[in-house]
Amino acid sequence: MTKRPPLIFSAFNEFVLSHHDHGAWRRPDSRQTELNTTGYWIDLAKLLERGRFDFLFFADVLAPYDLYGGNRDAAIATGMQTPVNDPAVLIPILAHETTDLSFALTENILQEPPYTFARKISTLDHLSGGRIAWNIVTSFLPGAGRNLGHSGLPSHEERYGRAEDYVTAAYKLWEASWDDDAVIADRERGIYTDPSKVHTVDHVGPYYDVPGPHLTEPSPQRTPFLFNAAASGTGIEFAGKHAEVLFTSGGREGAPASIRTLRAAAVAAGRAASDVKILGGLGVVVGSTEQEARRLDAELRDIQSLESILVKLSGFWQEDLSRYELSSTVADILNDGSPGPLAKQVLSGAPDVSWTFETLVRWAANRHVVGTPEQVADEIDAWQDAGIDGLNLQYLVSPGSFEDFVDQVRPLLVERGTMRAEYEPGTAREKVTGSGPYLPERHPARRIRAEFAQRRAAGLPVNADAPVVDTPRVDASPVDAHHPIEERA
């Protein structure tokens, strides 16, 4: 029997009070109210490194959830992803305090121009020794679009057109602006960089014009390790072309079909199926006995804020869930034809149509594994049997959920070979893929690098006959608030 590689483990988090826990910050054993202190985050990063987690993954949002009840009051009152701080400022502190844990930063393509973003990522990659990943998102909250200078959230199609143009401009800066040997640091002659080996990129796209050159010398990975989540056809096509780690949003039962779809998208983009790693999402409640685990789970459910759950699901499902009576049954809601497409999808998947709407939303927010360390380890092994490459582990209370996992579940997973015993050396990309620090030659960013080198050698302009995307240049930002959600943060 072929030995399987260990799974990738990522700790799913956000620079907020409340992420997936819906009120567990009120527990006396929670440190989540310390979100504005470096001590809490440093302790968490060190815990994750002790547990040999591959990533501390930071989700992000750029606006309060404001669909529930038609305003943002409930989100602010319950602390549901508001307040939310900037993880890019925190990551260098955590990188300084760790040696092997990598950090995934979520930043959406509306947030800042690709020119300044490329510099920020290169700086983070330098300061962390190559332990930086970028989770590419296009935003799903209309308030984010308004706060970033748009009349609302650009349409689904425009956001992906922008994303294609954005990553292409960034790739050119990271991969094609500075030669590998541009920096010579010649103290004798007083020359730090050979000017002939630093180039403009002259990017002209439908949304962004970026002449360059890149402001930062090549970082350990050049292009950061790339994450993406996708659900729509357009999103899956984009993810298959660009991402190195992809998320599947379905449960374990739906994972094999989702994995086939995502790997096929990579192959269709000229990459190998093995070029992408697929991660599922999982929350766990661990007890020394099954009875203790269920008691802990009951305590967590008792302290949960139903309002917080409804706030978040309103954002995910893109409709105001306050319009549904909590006592209405799933069958009644489906029969009256009122739910939107995303809510209808969840309602249709309910195990029992006689459930009340309150039961359904609590179920949707609590689909985690509850059991002994052995039972949790068995569930994780079952995920690997389903073909998954790793898991994004969600906390129910922090840092307790991660402490329980590291101290009780990890030893079993290491013994089974499901979790790595020690880190591999190198950058985030090297640790996860076992290859070099740079993107493989099949990736579009590396193809850009090769193409630019060929054009320069031939004395040709770098952007001649090389359109960035197939869409025409546009200046408008039409609003479409009823779009499929491509990412959850």
CSV table of C-alpha atoms in Angstrom, one decimal, residues 170-425:
chain,number,residue,atom,x,y,z
A,170,ALA,CA,1.2,41.7,-10.0
A,171,TYR,CA,2.8,38.7,-11.6
A,172,LYS,CA,4.7,40.9,-14.0
A,173,LEU,CA,6.0,43.0,-11.1
A,174,TRP,CA,7.0,39.9,-9.0
A,175,GLU,CA,8.3,37.7,-11.7
A,176,ALA,CA,9.6,39.9,-14.6
A,177,SER,CA,10.8,43.3,-13.2
A,178,TRP,CA,14.0,42.3,-11.5
A,179,ASP,CA,16.5,39.7,-12.8
A,180,ASP,CA,17.7,37.1,-10.3
A,181,ASP,CA,21.2,38.7,-10.3
A,182,ALA,CA,20.1,42.3,-10.3
A,183,VAL,CA,21.3,42.9,-6.7
A,184,ILE,CA,25.1,42.9,-6.5
A,185,ALA,CA,25.6,44.8,-3.2
A,186,ASP,CA,29.1,45.9,-4.4
A,187,ARG,CA,30.5,47.9,-1.4
A,188,GLU,CA,33.7,48.6,-3.2
A,189,ARG,CA,32.1,50.4,-6.1
A,190,GLY,CA,29.1,51.6,-4.2
A,191,ILE,CA,26.6,49.9,-6.4
A,192,TYR,CA,23.8,48.0,-4.8
A,193,THR,CA,21.7,47.1,-7.9
A,194,ASP,CA,22.7,46.8,-11.6
A,195,PRO,CA,20.2,49.2,-13.3
A,196,SER,CA,20.4,47.2,-16.5
A,197,LYS,CA,18.7,44.3,-14.7
A,198,VAL,CA,15.7,46.1,-13.4
A,199,HIS,CA,12.9,46.5,-15.9
A,200,THR,CA,9.6,48.2,-16.5
A,201,VAL,CA,6.7,45.8,-17.1
A,202,ASP,CA,4.6,48.2,-19.1
A,203,HIS,CA,1.3,46.5,-18.2
A,204,VAL,CA,-1.7,47.8,-20.0
A,205,GLY,CA,-4.9,46.0,-19.1
A,206,PRO,CA,-8.7,46.6,-19.2
A,207,TYR,CA,-8.6,48.0,-15.6
A,208,TYR,CA,-5.0,48.6,-14.6
A,209,ASP,CA,-2.1,50.3,-16.3
A,210,VAL,CA,1.2,49.6,-14.4
A,211,PRO,CA,4.4,50.7,-16.0
A,212,GLY,CA,6.7,49.6,-13.2
A,213,PRO,CA,9.4,48.7,-12.3
A,214,HIS,CA,8.6,46.8,-9.1
A,215,LEU,CA,9.8,48.7,-6.0
A,216,THR,CA,11.1,45.7,-4.2
A,217,GLU,CA,14.0,43.3,-5.0
A,218,PRO,CA,13.0,39.7,-5.5
A,219,SER,CA,11.7,38.0,-2.3
A,220,PRO,CA,12.3,34.4,-1.4
A,221,GLN,CA,9.2,33.2,-3.3
A,222,ARG,CA,8.9,36.1,-5.7
A,223,THR,CA,5.2,35.4,-6.1
A,224,PRO,CA,3.5,34.4,-2.8
A,225,PHE,CA,2.0,31.0,-2.3
A,226,LEU,CA,-1.5,31.4,-3.8
A,227,PHE,CA,-4.9,30.5,-2.2
A,228,ASN,CA,-8.4,30.8,-3.6
A,229,ALA,CA,-11.9,29.7,-2.9
A,230,ALA,CA,-14.4,29.3,-5.7
A,231,ALA,CA,-18.0,28.2,-6.4
A,232,SER,CA,-19.3,29.6,-9.7
A,233,GLY,CA,-18.1,28.4,-13.1
A,234,THR,CA,-16.1,31.7,-13.5
A,235,GLY,CA,-14.6,31.4,-10.1
A,236,ILE,CA,-13.6,27.8,-10.6
A,237,GLU,CA,-12.0,28.7,-13.9
A,238,PHE,CA,-10.0,31.5,-12.3
A,239,ALA,CA,-9.0,29.3,-9.4
A,240,GLY,CA,-7.9,26.5,-11.6
A,241,LYS,CA,-5.7,28.9,-13.6
A,242,HIS,CA,-4.0,30.6,-10.6
A,243,ALA,CA,-4.4,29.0,-7.2
A,244,GLU,CA,-2.0,26.5,-5.6
A,245,VAL,CA,-4.4,25.8,-2.7
A,246,LEU,CA,-8.1,25.6,-3.3
A,247,PHE,CA,-10.9,25.3,-0.8
A,248,THR,CA,-13.9,23.0,-1.2
A,249,SER,CA,-16.9,24.3,0.7
A,250,GLY,CA,-18.9,21.1,0.7
A,251,GLY,CA,-18.7,18.5,3.4
A,252,ARG,CA,-16.7,15.3,3.3
A,253,GLU,CA,-19.4,13.4,1.3
A,254,GLY,CA,-19.3,16.0,-1.5
A,255,ALA,CA,-15.5,16.3,-1.4
A,256,PRO,CA,-14.6,13.8,-4.2
A,257,ALA,CA,-16.8,15.4,-6.8
A,258,SER,CA,-15.6,18.9,-5.8
A,259,ILE,CA,-12.0,17.7,-6.0
A,260,ARG,CA,-12.5,16.3,-9.5
A,261,THR,CA,-14.0,19.6,-10.6
A,262,LEU,CA,-11.2,21.7,-9.2
A,263,ARG,CA,-8.4,19.6,-10.5
A,264,ALA,CA,-10.0,19.5,-13.9
A,265,ALA,CA,-10.0,23.3,-13.9
A,266,ALA,CA,-6.3,23.3,-13.3
A,267,VAL,CA,-5.7,20.8,-16.2
A,268,ALA,CA,-7.9,22.9,-18.5
A,269,ALA,CA,-5.7,25.9,-17.7
A,270,GLY,CA,-2.6,24.0,-18.8
A,271,ARG,CA,-1.4,23.0,-15.4
A,272,ALA,CA,-1.1,19.5,-13.8
A,273,ALA,CA,-3.8,18.2,-11.5
A,274,SER,CA,-1.0,17.8,-8.9
A,275,ASP,CA,-0.3,21.5,-9.1
A,276,VAL,CA,-3.2,22.3,-6.8
A,277,LYS,CA,-3.9,21.2,-3.2
A,278,ILE,CA,-7.5,20.9,-2.1
A,279,LEU,CA,-8.4,21.9,1.5
A,280,GLY,CA,-11.7,21.2,3.3
A,281,GLY,CA,-13.0,23.0,6.4
A,282,LEU,CA,-13.5,21.4,9.7
A,283,GLY,CA,-14.3,22.4,13.3
A,284,VAL,CA,-13.8,20.0,16.2
A,285,VAL,CA,-14.9,19.7,19.8
A,286,VAL,CA,-12.6,17.3,21.7
A,287,GLY,CA,-13.2,15.5,25.0
A,288,SER,CA,-11.4,12.8,26.8
A,289,THR,CA,-14.6,10.8,26.6
A,290,GLU,CA,-17.5,11.1,24.2
A,291,GLN,CA,-19.7,12.2,27.0
A,292,GLU,CA,-17.3,15.0,27.9
A,293,ALA,CA,-17.1,16.1,24.3
A,294,ARG,CA,-20.8,16.4,24.1
A,295,ARG,CA,-21.0,18.3,27.3
A,296,LEU,CA,-18.4,20.8,26.0
A,297,ASP,CA,-20.4,21.1,22.7
A,298,ALA,CA,-23.6,21.7,24.6
A,299,GLU,CA,-21.9,24.5,26.6
A,300,LEU,CA,-20.7,26.1,23.4
A,301,ARG,CA,-24.1,25.9,21.8
A,302,ASP,CA,-25.8,27.4,25.0
A,303,ILE,CA,-23.6,30.5,24.8
A,304,GLN,CA,-24.0,31.0,21.1
A,305,SER,CA,-25.7,34.1,19.8
A,306,LEU,CA,-28.5,33.2,17.4
A,307,GLU,CA,-28.5,36.8,16.2
A,308,SER,CA,-24.8,36.5,15.4
A,309,ILE,CA,-25.5,33.4,13.4
A,310,LEU,CA,-28.3,35.1,11.4
A,311,VAL,CA,-26.1,38.1,10.8
A,312,LYS,CA,-23.4,36.0,9.2
A,313,LEU,CA,-25.7,33.7,7.2
A,314,SER,CA,-27.5,36.8,5.9
A,315,GLY,CA,-24.2,37.9,4.4
A,316,PHE,CA,-23.3,34.5,3.1
A,317,TRP,CA,-26.7,33.8,1.6
A,318,GLN,CA,-27.1,37.4,0.4
A,319,GLU,CA,-30.6,38.0,1.8
A,320,ASP,CA,-32.1,39.4,5.0
A,321,LEU,CA,-32.9,36.4,7.1
A,322,SER,CA,-34.9,38.5,9.6
A,323,ARG,CA,-37.8,38.1,7.3
A,324,TYR,CA,-38.2,34.5,8.2
A,325,GLU,CA,-40.1,33.4,11.3
A,326,LEU,CA,-37.8,31.3,13.4
A,327,SER,CA,-40.7,28.9,14.1
A,328,SER,CA,-41.5,28.3,10.4
A,329,THR,CA,-40.6,24.9,9.1
A,330,VAL,CA,-38.2,24.3,6.3
A,331,ALA,CA,-41.0,22.7,4.3
A,332,ASP,CA,-43.2,25.8,4.7
A,333,ILE,CA,-40.4,28.2,3.6
A,334,LEU,CA,-39.5,26.0,0.6
A,335,ASN,CA,-43.2,25.7,-0.4
A,336,ASP,CA,-43.8,29.5,-0.4
A,337,GLY,CA,-41.1,30.0,-2.9
A,338,SER,CA,-39.6,33.0,-1.1
A,339,PRO,CA,-35.9,32.0,-0.3
A,340,GLY,CA,-33.1,33.2,-2.5
A,341,PRO,CA,-30.9,30.8,-4.4
A,342,LEU,CA,-28.3,30.3,-1.7
A,343,ALA,CA,-30.7,30.0,1.1
A,344,LYS,CA,-32.8,27.5,-1.0
A,345,GLN,CA,-29.7,25.4,-1.6
A,346,VAL,CA,-29.1,25.1,2.2
A,347,LEU,CA,-32.8,24.6,3.0
A,348,SER,CA,-33.1,21.8,0.4
A,349,GLY,CA,-30.1,20.1,2.0
A,350,ALA,CA,-31.7,20.0,5.5
A,351,PRO,CA,-31.8,16.5,6.9
A,352,ASP,CA,-35.4,17.0,8.0
A,353,VAL,CA,-37.9,19.4,6.3
A,354,SER,CA,-39.9,19.5,9.5
A,355,TRP,CA,-37.1,21.3,11.2
A,356,THR,CA,-37.9,24.9,12.2
A,357,PHE,CA,-35.9,27.7,10.6
A,358,GLU,CA,-34.1,28.2,13.9
A,359,THR,CA,-33.0,24.6,14.0
A,360,LEU,CA,-31.8,24.8,10.4
A,361,VAL,CA,-29.6,27.9,11.0
A,362,ARG,CA,-28.1,26.5,14.2
A,363,TRP,CA,-27.4,23.3,12.3
A,364,ALA,CA,-25.7,25.2,9.5
A,365,ALA,CA,-23.5,27.1,12.0
A,366,ASN,CA,-22.5,24.0,14.0
A,367,ARG,CA,-21.5,21.3,11.5
A,368,HIS,CA,-18.4,20.3,13.4
A,369,VAL,CA,-17.1,17.0,14.7
A,370,VAL,CA,-17.7,16.2,18.4
A,371,GLY,CA,-15.9,13.3,20.0
A,372,THR,CA,-12.9,11.8,21.6
A,373,PRO,CA,-9.4,12.3,20.2
A,374,GLU,CA,-9.6,8.9,18.5
A,375,GLN,CA,-13.0,9.8,16.9
A,376,VAL,CA,-11.8,13.1,15.7
A,377,ALA,CA,-8.7,11.5,14.2
A,378,ASP,CA,-10.9,8.9,12.5
A,379,GLU,CA,-12.9,11.7,10.9
A,380,ILE,CA,-9.8,13.4,9.7
A,381,ASP,CA,-8.5,10.1,8.2
A,382,ALA,CA,-11.9,9.8,6.5
A,383,TRP,CA,-11.4,13.2,4.9
A,384,GLN,CA,-8.1,12.0,3.6
A,385,ASP,CA,-9.7,8.9,2.2
A,386,ALA,CA,-12.1,11.2,0.3
A,387,GLY,CA,-9.1,12.6,-1.5
A,388,ILE,CA,-8.6,15.9,0.4
A,389,ASP,CA,-5.0,17.3,0.7
A,390,GLY,CA,-5.6,19.2,3.9
A,391,LEU,CA,-8.0,20.9,6.3
A,392,ASN,CA,-8.6,24.5,7.3
A,393,LEU,CA,-9.3,24.0,11.1
A,394,GLN,CA,-12.0,26.3,12.5
A,395,TYR,CA,-12.0,27.1,16.2
A,396,LEU,CA,-15.1,27.2,18.4
A,397,VAL,CA,-13.3,29.0,21.2
A,398,SER,CA,-9.8,30.4,21.0
A,399,PRO,CA,-7.2,29.4,21.9
A,400,GLY,CA,-8.9,26.4,23.5
A,401,SER,CA,-10.0,24.7,20.3
A,402,PHE,CA,-6.4,24.7,19.0
A,403,GLU,CA,-4.9,23.7,22.3
A,404,ASP,CA,-7.2,20.7,22.5
A,405,PHE,CA,-6.3,19.7,18.9
A,406,VAL,CA,-2.6,20.1,19.4
A,407,ASP,CA,-2.4,18.3,22.7
A,408,GLN,CA,-5.0,15.5,22.2
A,409,VAL,CA,-5.6,14.9,18.5
A,410,ARG,CA,-2.2,15.7,16.9
A,411,PRO,CA,-0.2,12.9,18.6
A,412,LEU,CA,-2.7,10.3,17.1
A,413,LEU,CA,-2.4,11.9,13.7
A,414,VAL,CA,1.4,11.9,13.8
A,415,GLU,CA,1.4,8.3,14.8
A,416,ARG,CA,-0.9,7.5,11.8
A,417,GLY,CA,1.2,9.5,9.4
A,418,THR,CA,-1.8,11.9,8.8
A,419,MET,CA,0.0,14.9,10.2
A,420,ARG,CA,3.7,15.8,9.8
A,421,ALA,CA,6.0,15.2,12.8
A,422,GLU,CA,8.4,18.0,11.8
A,423,TYR,CA,8.4,20.9,9.4
A,424,GLU,CA,10.2,20.7,6.0
A,425,PRO,CA,12.8,23.4,5.5
